[in-house]
Amino acid sequence: EEAAQQVATIADKVLGAFFPPFQLGEHEFHGGASIGVTLFREEHLSLDVLIGQADSAMYRAKSEGGNLVRFFDAALQAALLERSAFEADLRQSIHRNQLKLVYQPQCRLDGRIFGAEALLRWQHPELGLVPPARFIPLAEEDNFIVELGRWVMREACQTLAELAQDSATRHLIIAVNVSPRQFLQPAFVSEVHDLLQLTGAAPGRLKLELTESIFARDIDDIAQKMQALHALGVSFSLDDFGTGYSCLAYLKKLPFDQIKIDQMFVRELPNEPHDAAIVHAVIALSKSLEIAVIAEGVETVAQRDFLDHNGCRDFQGYLFSHPVDKPELMQLLAAATV
Ligand code: C2E
Ligand code: MG
Ligand code: MG
């Protein structure tokens, strides 16, 4: 599927190159092309067979009107069409009002809520509720993630401003996931600044979650942006700690306020000895670096107790609460705020 996707991208570029009119002598000409593609893997198909397959795909492209790319494999063709429809729908999701944020409480041991992570949901008219794992990676392939991220940030700031209306919820911190591509936008800092001003949200209540994949980028640029946002009062959490490009040197270089222990390490606590050792070490590390630590994906009392005994005081997971929508969050808060 990945190969097909790459071929489709290249074939589209080739078609695009045919599109502009060209001059032959005094005459302007318009060209076009129909492209047939076949893919092969280990099978030792002869060249003739492969060309034959591509040829028949090309005739399909022509018969469907030309200036098209078609694949020999019907299933592949269907999958590609489905994907491009999905992507087209995704691009419409913002102005069709299909997006919403849900909030997962972040709690102390006794269940009191001190914050919530904003998690994006897409309500698709036919597919139902699409989880972010299915569409964030697609959005991350191009700049659409920037638009999506902007929408999330605005929503989250709006919620913060609403929470500030009530003395019982004013202290709540909202954590927002930020993709590397979004964070690396030159205007990211000023956009966040403007949104905070516009909505009246308190910067000290906004926490940005960055994942380790950001370490693969220009570290000086990241540090500079983090410092600029810190100066506004915004804080930072390192999401999915230990699952990606963990480089401990970056922890020293970048001003993170919190480390999130990934659910991958929490899942089999307390019995899996390696996970237990890693979690123990991460908590100790955060203590000595004076960075706060929170565990995510906490589902059982045994997991919570292991984390607590090892010095982790903040928790997020189904044991405490599933992600809930805003009205439900408000209800939970009325009952259990720090
Ligand atoms: P994440 O930031 O690590 O979010 C935690 C994920 O774990 C969420 O899944 C949450 O619903 C799930 N979770 C929470 N507690 C438990 C638990 O006790 N057990 C289990 N098994 N799972 C739990 P979700 O909402 O599907 O989000 C998946 C990922 O999508 C997020 O991982 C984040 O990387 C990304 N994402 C979500 N919203 C946004 C967004 O607004 N912007 C960006 N860039 N990424 C987002
Ligand atoms: Mg997160
Ligand atoms: Mg995470």
Short mmCIF file of N, CA and C in Angstrom, two decimals, residues 48-135:
data_model
loop_
_atom_site.label_atom_id
_atom_site.label_comp_id
_atom_site.label_asym_id
_atom_site.label_seq_id
_atom_site.Cartn_x
_atom_site.Cartn_y
_atom_site.Cartn_z
N ASP A 48 6.88 -9.04 -20.10
CA ASP A 48 5.69 -8.96 -20.96
C ASP A 48 4.41 -8.93 -20.14
N VAL A 49 4.37 -9.78 -19.13
CA VAL A 49 3.16 -9.84 -18.30
C VAL A 49 2.97 -8.51 -17.58
N LEU A 50 4.06 -7.98 -17.02
CA LEU A 50 3.95 -6.72 -16.27
C LEU A 50 3.50 -5.58 -17.17
N ILE A 51 4.13 -5.50 -18.35
CA ILE A 51 3.74 -4.44 -19.28
C ILE A 51 2.29 -4.60 -19.68
N GLY A 52 1.89 -5.87 -19.86
CA GLY A 52 0.51 -6.16 -20.23
C GLY A 52 -0.46 -5.67 -19.14
N GLN A 53 -0.09 -5.90 -17.89
CA GLN A 53 -0.95 -5.46 -16.78
C GLN A 53 -1.05 -3.93 -16.76
N ALA A 54 0.12 -3.28 -16.87
CA ALA A 54 0.14 -1.81 -16.84
C ALA A 54 -0.68 -1.27 -18.02
N ASP A 55 -0.53 -1.96 -19.18
CA ASP A 55 -1.24 -1.55 -20.38
C ASP A 55 -2.75 -1.61 -20.17
N SER A 56 -3.19 -2.70 -19.56
CA SER A 56 -4.64 -2.82 -19.39
C SER A 56 -5.13 -1.77 -18.38
N ALA A 57 -4.30 -1.47 -17.38
CA ALA A 57 -4.66 -0.40 -16.43
C ALA A 57 -4.74 0.94 -17.16
N MET A 58 -3.81 1.14 -18.11
CA MET A 58 -3.80 2.39 -18.87
C MET A 58 -5.07 2.52 -19.71
N TYR A 59 -5.51 1.39 -20.29
CA TYR A 59 -6.75 1.46 -21.08
C TYR A 59 -7.94 1.77 -20.19
N ARG A 60 -7.88 1.29 -18.97
CA ARG A 60 -8.96 1.65 -18.03
C ARG A 60 -8.95 3.15 -17.77
N ALA A 61 -7.72 3.68 -17.59
CA ALA A 61 -7.61 5.13 -17.36
C ALA A 61 -8.23 5.90 -18.52
N LYS A 62 -7.97 5.42 -19.74
CA LYS A 62 -8.51 6.09 -20.93
C LYS A 62 -10.02 5.97 -20.96
N SER A 63 -10.50 4.73 -20.69
CA SER A 63 -11.94 4.50 -20.84
C SER A 63 -12.72 5.27 -19.78
N GLU A 64 -12.06 5.60 -18.68
CA GLU A 64 -12.75 6.39 -17.66
C GLU A 64 -12.61 7.89 -17.89
N GLY A 65 -12.11 8.25 -19.08
CA GLY A 65 -12.11 9.68 -19.42
C GLY A 65 -10.73 10.26 -19.67
N GLY A 66 -9.69 9.50 -19.40
CA GLY A 66 -8.33 9.97 -19.65
C GLY A 66 -7.84 10.96 -18.61
N ASN A 67 -6.56 11.29 -18.74
CA ASN A 67 -5.93 12.15 -17.73
C ASN A 67 -6.09 11.59 -16.32
N LEU A 68 -5.96 10.28 -16.23
CA LEU A 68 -6.15 9.59 -14.96
C LEU A 68 -5.00 8.62 -14.73
N VAL A 69 -4.87 8.20 -13.49
CA VAL A 69 -3.95 7.11 -13.15
C VAL A 69 -4.80 5.95 -12.70
N ARG A 70 -4.56 4.77 -13.23
CA ARG A 70 -5.29 3.59 -12.77
C ARG A 70 -4.33 2.46 -12.47
N PHE A 71 -4.68 1.68 -11.48
CA PHE A 71 -3.86 0.54 -11.09
C PHE A 71 -4.46 -0.74 -11.65
N PHE A 72 -3.57 -1.70 -11.95
CA PHE A 72 -4.02 -2.98 -12.48
C PHE A 72 -4.82 -3.73 -11.42
N ASP A 73 -4.33 -3.66 -10.19
CA ASP A 73 -4.97 -4.40 -9.10
C ASP A 73 -6.24 -3.66 -8.65
N ALA A 74 -7.38 -4.31 -8.83
CA ALA A 74 -8.64 -3.64 -8.55
C ALA A 74 -8.77 -3.30 -7.06
N ALA A 75 -8.30 -4.21 -6.21
CA ALA A 75 -8.41 -3.99 -4.77
C ALA A 75 -7.57 -2.78 -4.37
N LEU A 76 -6.37 -2.72 -4.96
CA LEU A 76 -5.47 -1.60 -4.68
C LEU A 76 -6.09 -0.29 -5.15
N GLN A 77 -6.65 -0.36 -6.34
CA GLN A 77 -7.32 0.81 -6.89
C GLN A 77 -8.42 1.30 -5.96
N ALA A 78 -9.20 0.34 -5.47
CA ALA A 78 -10.30 0.69 -4.58
C ALA A 78 -9.76 1.31 -3.28
N ALA A 79 -8.68 0.71 -2.76
CA ALA A 79 -8.10 1.20 -1.51
C ALA A 79 -7.60 2.63 -1.68
N LEU A 80 -6.97 2.89 -2.85
CA LEU A 80 -6.45 4.24 -3.10
C LEU A 80 -7.57 5.26 -3.23
N LEU A 81 -8.62 4.85 -3.92
CA LEU A 81 -9.76 5.77 -4.07
C LEU A 81 -10.38 6.06 -2.72
N GLU A 82 -10.49 5.01 -1.91
CA GLU A 82 -11.07 5.18 -0.58
C GLU A 82 -10.23 6.13 0.25
N ARG A 83 -8.92 5.94 0.15
CA ARG A 83 -8.03 6.80 0.91
C ARG A 83 -8.14 8.24 0.45
N SER A 84 -8.21 8.45 -0.86
CA SER A 84 -8.25 9.85 -1.28
C SER A 84 -9.59 10.49 -0.93
N ALA A 85 -10.66 9.67 -0.90
CA ALA A 85 -11.95 10.22 -0.45
C ALA A 85 -11.87 10.59 1.03
N PHE A 86 -11.23 9.71 1.79
CA PHE A 86 -11.06 9.93 3.23
C PHE A 86 -10.29 11.23 3.47
N GLU A 87 -9.21 11.40 2.69
CA GLU A 87 -8.40 12.62 2.83
C GLU A 87 -9.18 13.86 2.44
N ALA A 88 -9.97 13.73 1.39
CA ALA A 88 -10.76 14.88 0.95
C ALA A 88 -11.78 15.24 2.03
N ASP A 89 -12.40 14.21 2.62
CA ASP A 89 -13.36 14.44 3.70
C ASP A 89 -12.69 15.13 4.89
N LEU A 90 -11.49 14.65 5.19
CA LEU A 90 -10.76 15.21 6.33
C LEU A 90 -10.55 16.72 6.15
N ARG A 91 -10.21 17.09 4.92
CA ARG A 91 -9.98 18.51 4.65
C ARG A 91 -11.24 19.36 4.84
N GLN A 92 -12.38 18.71 4.73
CA GLN A 92 -13.64 19.44 4.90
C GLN A 92 -14.12 19.44 6.35
N SER A 93 -13.46 18.64 7.17
CA SER A 93 -14.00 18.39 8.52
C SER A 93 -14.13 19.65 9.36
N ILE A 94 -13.20 20.59 9.16
CA ILE A 94 -13.24 21.79 10.01
C ILE A 94 -14.47 22.62 9.68
N HIS A 95 -14.63 22.98 8.40
CA HIS A 95 -15.75 23.88 8.12
C HIS A 95 -17.10 23.17 8.12
N ARG A 96 -17.08 21.83 8.10
CA ARG A 96 -18.35 21.09 8.25
C ARG A 96 -18.69 20.84 9.72
N ASN A 97 -17.89 21.42 10.60
CA ASN A 97 -18.15 21.27 12.04
C ASN A 97 -18.19 19.83 12.51
N GLN A 98 -17.28 19.02 11.99
CA GLN A 98 -17.31 17.60 12.36
C GLN A 98 -16.28 17.28 13.45
N LEU A 99 -15.53 18.28 13.85
CA LEU A 99 -14.49 18.02 14.86
C LEU A 99 -14.98 18.41 16.24
N LYS A 100 -14.50 17.67 17.22
CA LYS A 100 -14.73 18.12 18.58
C LYS A 100 -13.59 17.68 19.47
N LEU A 101 -13.45 18.33 20.59
CA LEU A 101 -12.46 17.91 21.58
C LEU A 101 -13.16 17.18 22.71
N VAL A 102 -12.53 16.11 23.16
CA VAL A 102 -12.96 15.49 24.41
C VAL A 102 -11.82 15.72 25.40
N TYR A 103 -12.14 15.60 26.67
CA TYR A 103 -11.16 15.93 27.70
C TYR A 103 -11.00 14.76 28.65
N GLN A 104 -9.76 14.33 28.85
CA GLN A 104 -9.53 13.26 29.80
C GLN A 104 -8.91 13.82 31.08
N PRO A 105 -9.62 13.68 32.20
CA PRO A 105 -9.12 14.24 33.46
C PRO A 105 -7.74 13.70 33.85
N GLN A 106 -6.97 14.57 34.47
CA GLN A 106 -5.69 14.19 35.07
C GLN A 106 -5.87 14.39 36.57
N CYS A 107 -5.52 13.35 37.31
CA CYS A 107 -5.94 13.29 38.72
C CYS A 107 -4.79 13.02 39.68
N ARG A 108 -5.03 13.41 40.94
CA ARG A 108 -4.17 12.96 42.03
C ARG A 108 -4.64 11.57 42.47
N LEU A 109 -3.88 11.02 43.40
CA LEU A 109 -4.17 9.66 43.88
C LEU A 109 -5.62 9.49 44.32
N ASP A 110 -6.14 10.52 45.02
CA ASP A 110 -7.50 10.40 45.56
C ASP A 110 -8.59 10.75 44.55
N GLY A 111 -8.19 11.00 43.31
CA GLY A 111 -9.19 11.24 42.28
C GLY A 111 -9.50 12.71 42.02
N ARG A 112 -8.93 13.59 42.83
CA ARG A 112 -9.19 15.01 42.57
C ARG A 112 -8.57 15.40 41.23
N ILE A 113 -9.31 16.22 40.50
CA ILE A 113 -8.88 16.56 39.13
C ILE A 113 -8.11 17.88 39.14
N PHE A 114 -6.90 17.87 38.58
CA PHE A 114 -6.14 19.13 38.50
C PHE A 114 -5.98 19.59 37.05
N GLY A 115 -6.30 18.72 36.13
CA GLY A 115 -6.13 19.11 34.74
C GLY A 115 -6.87 18.15 33.82
N ALA A 116 -6.74 18.39 32.52
CA ALA A 116 -7.36 17.49 31.54
C ALA A 116 -6.58 17.59 30.23
N GLU A 117 -6.48 16.45 29.56
CA GLU A 117 -5.85 16.46 28.24
C GLU A 117 -6.94 16.57 27.18
N ALA A 118 -6.76 17.50 26.26
CA ALA A 118 -7.70 17.66 25.16
C ALA A 118 -7.35 16.66 24.07
N LEU A 119 -8.32 15.86 23.66
CA LEU A 119 -8.09 14.84 22.62
C LEU A 119 -9.09 15.06 21.49
N LEU A 120 -8.56 15.02 20.28
CA LEU A 120 -9.36 15.37 19.11
C LEU A 120 -10.22 14.19 18.64
N ARG A 121 -11.45 14.47 18.23
CA ARG A 121 -12.34 13.46 17.66
C ARG A 121 -12.95 14.00 16.36
N TRP A 122 -13.11 13.09 15.41
CA TRP A 122 -13.73 13.46 14.14
C TRP A 122 -15.01 12.65 13.95
N GLN A 123 -16.13 13.35 13.91
CA GLN A 123 -17.42 12.71 13.70
C GLN A 123 -17.69 12.68 12.20
N HIS A 124 -17.42 11.54 11.58
CA HIS A 124 -17.60 11.40 10.13
C HIS A 124 -19.04 10.97 9.85
N PRO A 125 -19.69 11.58 8.84
CA PRO A 125 -21.11 11.27 8.61
C PRO A 125 -21.38 9.79 8.33
N GLU A 126 -20.48 9.11 7.63
CA GLU A 126 -20.72 7.68 7.36
C GLU A 126 -19.91 6.76 8.26
N LEU A 127 -18.69 7.16 8.53
CA LEU A 127 -17.80 6.25 9.27
C LEU A 127 -17.98 6.33 10.78
N GLY A 128 -18.75 7.31 11.25
CA GLY A 128 -18.92 7.46 12.69
C GLY A 128 -17.74 8.18 13.31
N LEU A 129 -17.51 7.89 14.58
CA LEU A 129 -16.44 8.57 15.29
C LEU A 129 -15.09 7.98 14.88
N VAL A 130 -14.25 8.79 14.25
CA VAL A 130 -12.95 8.30 13.79
C VAL A 130 -11.89 8.65 14.84
N PRO A 131 -11.14 7.66 15.33
CA PRO A 131 -10.13 7.97 16.34
C PRO A 131 -8.93 8.70 15.72
N PRO A 132 -8.25 9.52 16.51
CA PRO A 132 -7.15 10.33 15.96
C PRO A 132 -6.03 9.50 15.34
N ALA A 133 -5.83 8.29 15.84
CA ALA A 133 -4.76 7.46 15.27
C ALA A 133 -5.00 7.20 13.79
N ARG A 134 -6.26 7.32 13.34
CA ARG A 134 -6.55 7.06 11.93
C ARG A 134 -6.40 8.29 11.05
N PHE A 135 -6.50 9.49 11.65
CA PHE A 135 -6.43 10.65 10.75
C PHE A 135 -5.30 11.63 11.05
#
